[in-house]
Coordinates of C-alpha atoms and ligand atoms in Angstrom, one line a residue:
M196 CA 6.9 -4.1 3.7
S197 CA 10.6 -4.5 3.2
L198 CA 13.5 -2.5 4.5
N199 CA 16.7 -1.9 2.5
S200 CA 14.9 -1.8 -0.8
H201 CA 17.1 -2.5 -3.8
I202 CA 15.3 0.4 -5.6
E203 CA 17.9 3.2 -5.8
W204 CA 15.6 6.1 -4.9
T205 CA 14.0 4.8 -1.8
D206 CA 14.8 3.2 1.6
A207 CA 11.9 0.8 2.0
T208 CA 8.8 -0.5 0.3
W209 CA 5.3 -0.8 1.8
N210 CA 2.6 -2.8 0.1
P211 CA -0.9 -2.6 1.7
V212 CA -2.1 -3.6 -1.8
R213 CA -0.8 -6.5 -3.9
G214 CA -1.4 -7.2 -7.6
C215 CA -2.3 -5.0 -10.6
T216 CA -3.4 -5.0 -14.2
K217 CA -1.4 -3.7 -17.2
I218 CA -2.5 -0.4 -18.6
S219 CA 0.2 0.9 -21.0
P220 CA 3.5 0.0 -22.8
G221 CA 5.5 0.7 -19.6
C222 CA 3.9 -2.3 -18.0
K223 CA 5.1 -4.8 -20.6
H224 CA 7.9 -6.3 -18.5
C225 CA 6.4 -5.4 -15.1
Y226 CA 8.9 -6.7 -12.4
A227 CA 6.1 -6.9 -9.8
E228 CA 4.1 -9.3 -12.0
T229 CA 7.1 -11.5 -12.8
F230 CA 7.9 -11.7 -9.1
A231 CA 4.3 -12.3 -7.9
E232 CA 3.4 -14.9 -10.6
R233 CA 6.4 -17.0 -9.5
F234 CA 4.5 -17.8 -6.3
R235 CA 1.0 -18.4 -7.7
G236 CA -0.5 -21.4 -6.0
V237 CA 2.2 -21.7 -3.3
K238 CA 0.2 -22.3 -0.2
G239 CA 0.7 -19.6 2.5
H240 CA 2.9 -17.4 0.4
P241 CA 2.0 -13.7 0.4
Y242 CA 1.7 -14.0 -3.4
E243 CA -0.3 -17.3 -3.4
Q244 CA -2.8 -15.5 -5.6
G245 CA -0.1 -14.4 -8.1
F246 CA -0.6 -10.9 -9.4
D247 CA -4.4 -10.8 -8.8
L248 CA -5.5 -7.7 -6.9
K249 CA -5.6 -8.2 -3.1
L250 CA -6.0 -5.7 -0.3
V251 CA -3.8 -6.4 2.7
P252 CA -5.3 -4.5 5.7
E253 CA -2.9 -6.2 8.1
K254 CA -0.1 -4.3 6.4
L255 CA -1.8 -0.9 6.8
I256 CA -0.1 0.0 10.1
E257 CA 3.4 -1.2 9.3
P258 CA 4.9 2.2 8.9
F259 CA 4.2 2.9 12.6
S260 CA 6.7 0.1 13.5
W261 CA 9.6 1.9 11.7
R262 CA 11.2 3.9 14.4
S263 CA 13.6 5.9 12.2
P264 CA 12.6 8.2 9.4
K265 CA 12.6 6.5 6.0
L266 CA 11.8 7.2 2.4
V267 CA 9.0 4.8 1.7
F268 CA 7.9 3.7 -1.8
V269 CA 4.1 3.0 -1.4
N270 CA 2.9 -0.1 -3.3
S271 CA 6.0 -1.1 -5.2
M272 CA 4.0 -4.3 -6.1
S273 CA 0.8 -2.6 -7.2
D274 CA -0.8 0.7 -8.1
L275 CA -2.8 2.3 -5.3
F276 CA -5.1 4.2 -7.8
Q277 CA -6.1 1.2 -9.9
E278 CA -9.9 0.9 -10.4
G279 CA -10.3 -2.1 -8.2
V280 CA -9.0 -0.5 -5.0
P281 CA -12.1 1.1 -3.3
D282 CA -12.0 4.7 -2.2
P283 CA -12.3 4.0 1.5
Y284 CA -9.2 1.8 1.3
V285 CA -7.2 4.4 -0.6
E286 CA -8.3 6.8 2.1
A287 CA -7.1 4.4 4.9
V288 CA -3.7 4.2 3.3
C289 CA -3.6 8.0 3.2
R290 CA -4.6 8.3 6.8
V291 CA -1.6 6.1 7.8
M292 CA 0.8 8.3 5.7
V293 CA -0.5 11.5 7.2
A294 CA -0.2 10.1 10.8
A295 CA 3.3 8.6 10.2
K296 CA 4.8 11.9 9.3
W297 CA 8.3 11.2 10.4
H298 CA 8.6 9.2 7.1
T299 CA 8.5 10.5 3.6
F300 CA 6.1 8.6 1.4
Q301 CA 6.5 8.2 -2.4
V302 CA 3.2 7.3 -4.1
L303 CA 3.6 6.5 -7.8
T304 CA 0.8 5.7 -10.2
K305 CA -0.1 5.2 -13.9
R306 CA -3.8 6.0 -13.0
S307 CA -3.3 9.8 -13.0
E308 CA -6.9 10.6 -13.7
R309 CA -8.1 9.0 -10.5
L310 CA -5.2 10.5 -8.6
K311 CA -6.2 13.9 -9.8
E312 CA -9.9 13.3 -9.0
L313 CA -9.3 11.9 -5.5
L314 CA -6.6 14.4 -4.5
S315 CA -9.0 17.2 -5.5
G316 CA -11.8 15.6 -3.4
P317 CA -11.7 13.2 -0.5
L318 CA -7.9 13.0 -0.3
Q319 CA -7.3 16.8 0.0
F320 CA -6.2 16.2 3.5
A321 CA -3.3 14.1 2.2
A322 CA -2.5 16.1 -0.9
K323 CA -1.4 19.1 1.1
Q324 CA 1.2 17.2 3.2
D325 CA 4.8 17.9 2.3
H326 CA 6.0 14.5 3.5
I327 CA 3.9 12.7 0.9
W328 CA 5.2 12.9 -2.6
W329 CA 2.8 12.2 -5.5
G330 CA 4.2 10.8 -8.7
V331 CA 3.2 9.5 -12.1
S332 CA 5.0 7.2 -14.5
V333 CA 6.0 8.6 -17.9
E334 CA 7.3 6.0 -20.4
D335 CA 6.4 7.7 -23.7
K336 CA 4.6 10.6 -25.3
K337 CA 1.2 9.0 -25.9
Y338 CA 0.5 7.6 -22.4
G339 CA 3.1 9.4 -20.3
L340 CA 2.8 13.1 -21.1
P341 CA -1.0 13.3 -20.4
R342 CA -0.2 11.9 -16.9
I343 CA 2.1 14.9 -16.3
S344 CA -0.8 17.2 -17.1
D345 CA -3.1 15.4 -14.7
L346 CA -0.5 15.6 -11.9
Q347 CA 0.0 19.3 -12.5
Q348 CA -3.7 19.8 -12.1
A349 CA -3.9 17.8 -8.9
P350 CA -3.5 19.9 -5.7
A351 CA -0.5 18.0 -4.6
H352 CA 2.2 19.8 -2.5
V353 CA 5.1 17.7 -3.8
R354 CA 4.9 16.2 -7.4
F355 CA 7.4 13.9 -9.1
L356 CA 7.8 12.0 -12.4
S357 CA 9.2 8.5 -12.7
V358 CA 10.4 8.5 -16.3
E359 CA 11.0 4.7 -16.4
P360 CA 11.3 2.7 -18.5
L361 CA 12.0 5.6 -20.9
L362 CA 10.9 4.1 -24.3
E363 CA 11.3 7.1 -26.6
D364 CA 12.4 10.7 -26.9
L365 CA 9.8 12.7 -24.9
G366 CA 10.7 16.0 -26.7
E367 CA 10.1 19.2 -24.9
F368 CA 7.5 19.0 -22.1
D369 CA 6.2 21.3 -19.3
L370 CA 7.9 20.8 -15.9
S371 CA 6.0 23.5 -14.1
G372 CA 5.0 22.5 -10.6
I373 CA 7.2 19.3 -10.8
N374 CA 9.6 18.9 -7.8
W375 CA 11.6 15.8 -8.8
V376 CA 12.3 13.7 -11.9
I377 CA 13.7 10.1 -11.9
V378 CA 14.9 8.6 -15.2
G379 CA 15.7 4.9 -15.8
G380 CA 16.0 2.4 -18.6
E381 CA 14.3 -1.0 -18.6
S382 CA 16.3 -3.9 -17.3
G383 CA 16.0 -7.7 -17.5
P384 CA 15.4 -10.2 -20.3
G385 CA 13.9 -8.5 -23.4
A386 CA 14.7 -5.0 -22.1
R387 CA 13.9 -2.3 -24.6
P388 CA 17.0 -0.1 -25.1
M389 CA 17.2 3.6 -24.0
Q390 CA 19.2 6.1 -26.1
P391 CA 21.5 8.5 -24.2
E392 CA 20.1 11.5 -26.1
W393 CA 16.6 10.8 -24.7
V394 CA 18.1 11.0 -21.1
V395 CA 20.2 14.0 -21.8
S396 CA 17.1 15.9 -23.1
V397 CA 15.2 15.2 -19.8
R398 CA 18.2 16.1 -17.7
N399 CA 18.8 19.4 -19.6
Q400 CA 15.1 20.4 -19.2
C401 CA 15.4 19.6 -15.5
R402 CA 18.5 21.8 -15.3
D403 CA 16.7 24.7 -17.1
S404 CA 13.7 24.4 -14.8
R405 CA 15.8 23.8 -11.6
V406 CA 14.1 20.5 -11.0
P407 CA 16.1 17.9 -9.0
F408 CA 17.2 15.0 -11.3
F409 CA 17.9 11.4 -10.3
F410 CA 19.4 9.1 -12.9
K411 CA 18.5 5.6 -11.7
Q412 CA 20.1 3.3 -14.3
W413 CA 20.8 2.6 -18.0
G414 CA 19.1 -0.8 -17.6
G415 CA 19.5 -3.5 -20.3
V416 CA 20.0 -7.2 -19.9
R417 CA 23.1 -6.7 -17.8
K418 CA 21.9 -3.8 -15.6
K419 CA 24.9 -3.8 -13.2
K420 CA 27.4 -3.7 -15.9
N421 CA 25.7 -0.7 -17.6
G422 CA 25.7 1.2 -14.4
R423 CA 24.1 4.6 -13.6
K424 CA 26.5 7.3 -14.8
L425 CA 25.4 9.9 -17.3
D426 CA 28.2 11.8 -19.0
G427 CA 30.6 10.4 -16.3
K428 CA 28.5 11.7 -13.4
T429 CA 26.1 10.1 -10.9
Y430 CA 22.9 12.1 -10.5
D431 CA 21.3 11.5 -7.0
E432 CA 19.3 14.6 -6.5
Y433 CA 16.1 14.7 -4.4
P434 CA 13.5 17.3 -3.4
R435 CA 13.9 18.9 0.0
R436 CA 12.7 16.7 2.8
T437 CA 10.9 17.9 5.9
T438 CA 11.6 16.4 9.3
S439 CA 9.2 15.5 12.1
P440 CA 9.9 14.0 15.5
V441 CA 9.4 10.3 15.9
P442 CA 6.7 9.8 18.6
D443 CA 7.3 7.4 21.5
R444 CA 6.2 3.8 21.2
I445 CA 2.9 4.4 23.1
R446 CA 1.9 7.3 20.8
C447 CA 2.8 5.1 17.8
L448 CA 0.6 2.2 19.1
A449 CA -2.3 4.7 19.7
H450 CA -2.0 6.0 16.1
A451 CA -2.0 2.4 14.8
D452 CA -5.1 1.5 17.0
E453 CA -7.0 4.6 15.8
I454 CA -6.3 3.7 12.1
L455 CA -7.3 0.0 12.6
D456 CA -10.5 1.0 14.4
S457 CA -11.5 3.5 11.7
F458 CA -10.7 1.0 9.0
A459 CA -12.7 -1.7 10.8
R460 CA -15.7 0.7 10.9
A461 CA -15.4 1.4 7.2
F462 CA -14.8 -2.2 6.4
R463 CA -17.8 -3.6 8.3
G464 CA -20.5 -4.8 5.8
S465 CA -18.7 -3.3 2.8
S466 CA -17.6 -4.9 -0.4
L467 CA -13.9 -4.8 0.7
T468 CA -14.3 -8.3 2.2
Q469 CA -14.0 -10.1 -1.1
L470 CA -10.7 -8.3 -2.0
T471 CA -9.1 -9.3 1.3
A472 CA -10.0 -13.0 1.3
Ligands
SF4_174 S1 0.8 -0.2 -13.3 FE1 2.8 -0.7 -12.4 S2 2.4 -2.5 -11.1 FE2 0.6 -2.3 -12.5 S3 1.1 -3.7 -14.2 FE3 1.8 -1.6 -14.7 S4 4.0 -1.6 -14.2 FE4 3.0 -3.3 -13.1

């Protein structure tokens, strides 16, 4: 987990899972892969195994150590709903989020079908929480728009779209039941350019549907220079956040112990072992 994240729309990142596999055009220049692969083979480094999938149970209880409320981006270096993450582990991550309710968690996935399936079943207890925001990535029409539909069908209390990297004009799409939209262009070497009219179209649809709109960046090879103003304005809107009191340290430790115990019970004798080695 890291405080003071450089990601514009969050305060901190929490990574109880590391590594992922590419699934759609938005993954082409995945920053997490580039970062992780830099450390492949470096003994003792958290990313010694590069971008290979790894569960990190010792990170599960980290949110309990944050004593002030934060916006927490869950698995900035992975995708919680990828096929290789077993259901009991996804559930353990959700139990932490439900218990650490003084934070607001942002869970973003490209695996929207599994998100829908689990939130409609074993994760219903987490779907209903208003301090957990469930989001899907939308980079284009072919892969991105069907994810919106999956998210709309999932019984989530708060839903958001991360329209990044925006790779083409999305046209008109349905924003019903969506509580927040983030838009951003790709950055770094080989960045695919984003046209202003594509962004304006999404912003105007958000305006028409009264959905908070956050413009993250234009992106490009020189991201800082290109900035994050749209029509001369910075868009930093968020959904309404709920507040919960921060429990004292002893209660926090008790929560953490409960989670670890229940995880240890689920873990014993299961196939999770090979993914944590
Ligand atoms: S789903 Fe996300 S983390 Fe996984 S490869 Fe694609 S961009 Fe990277």
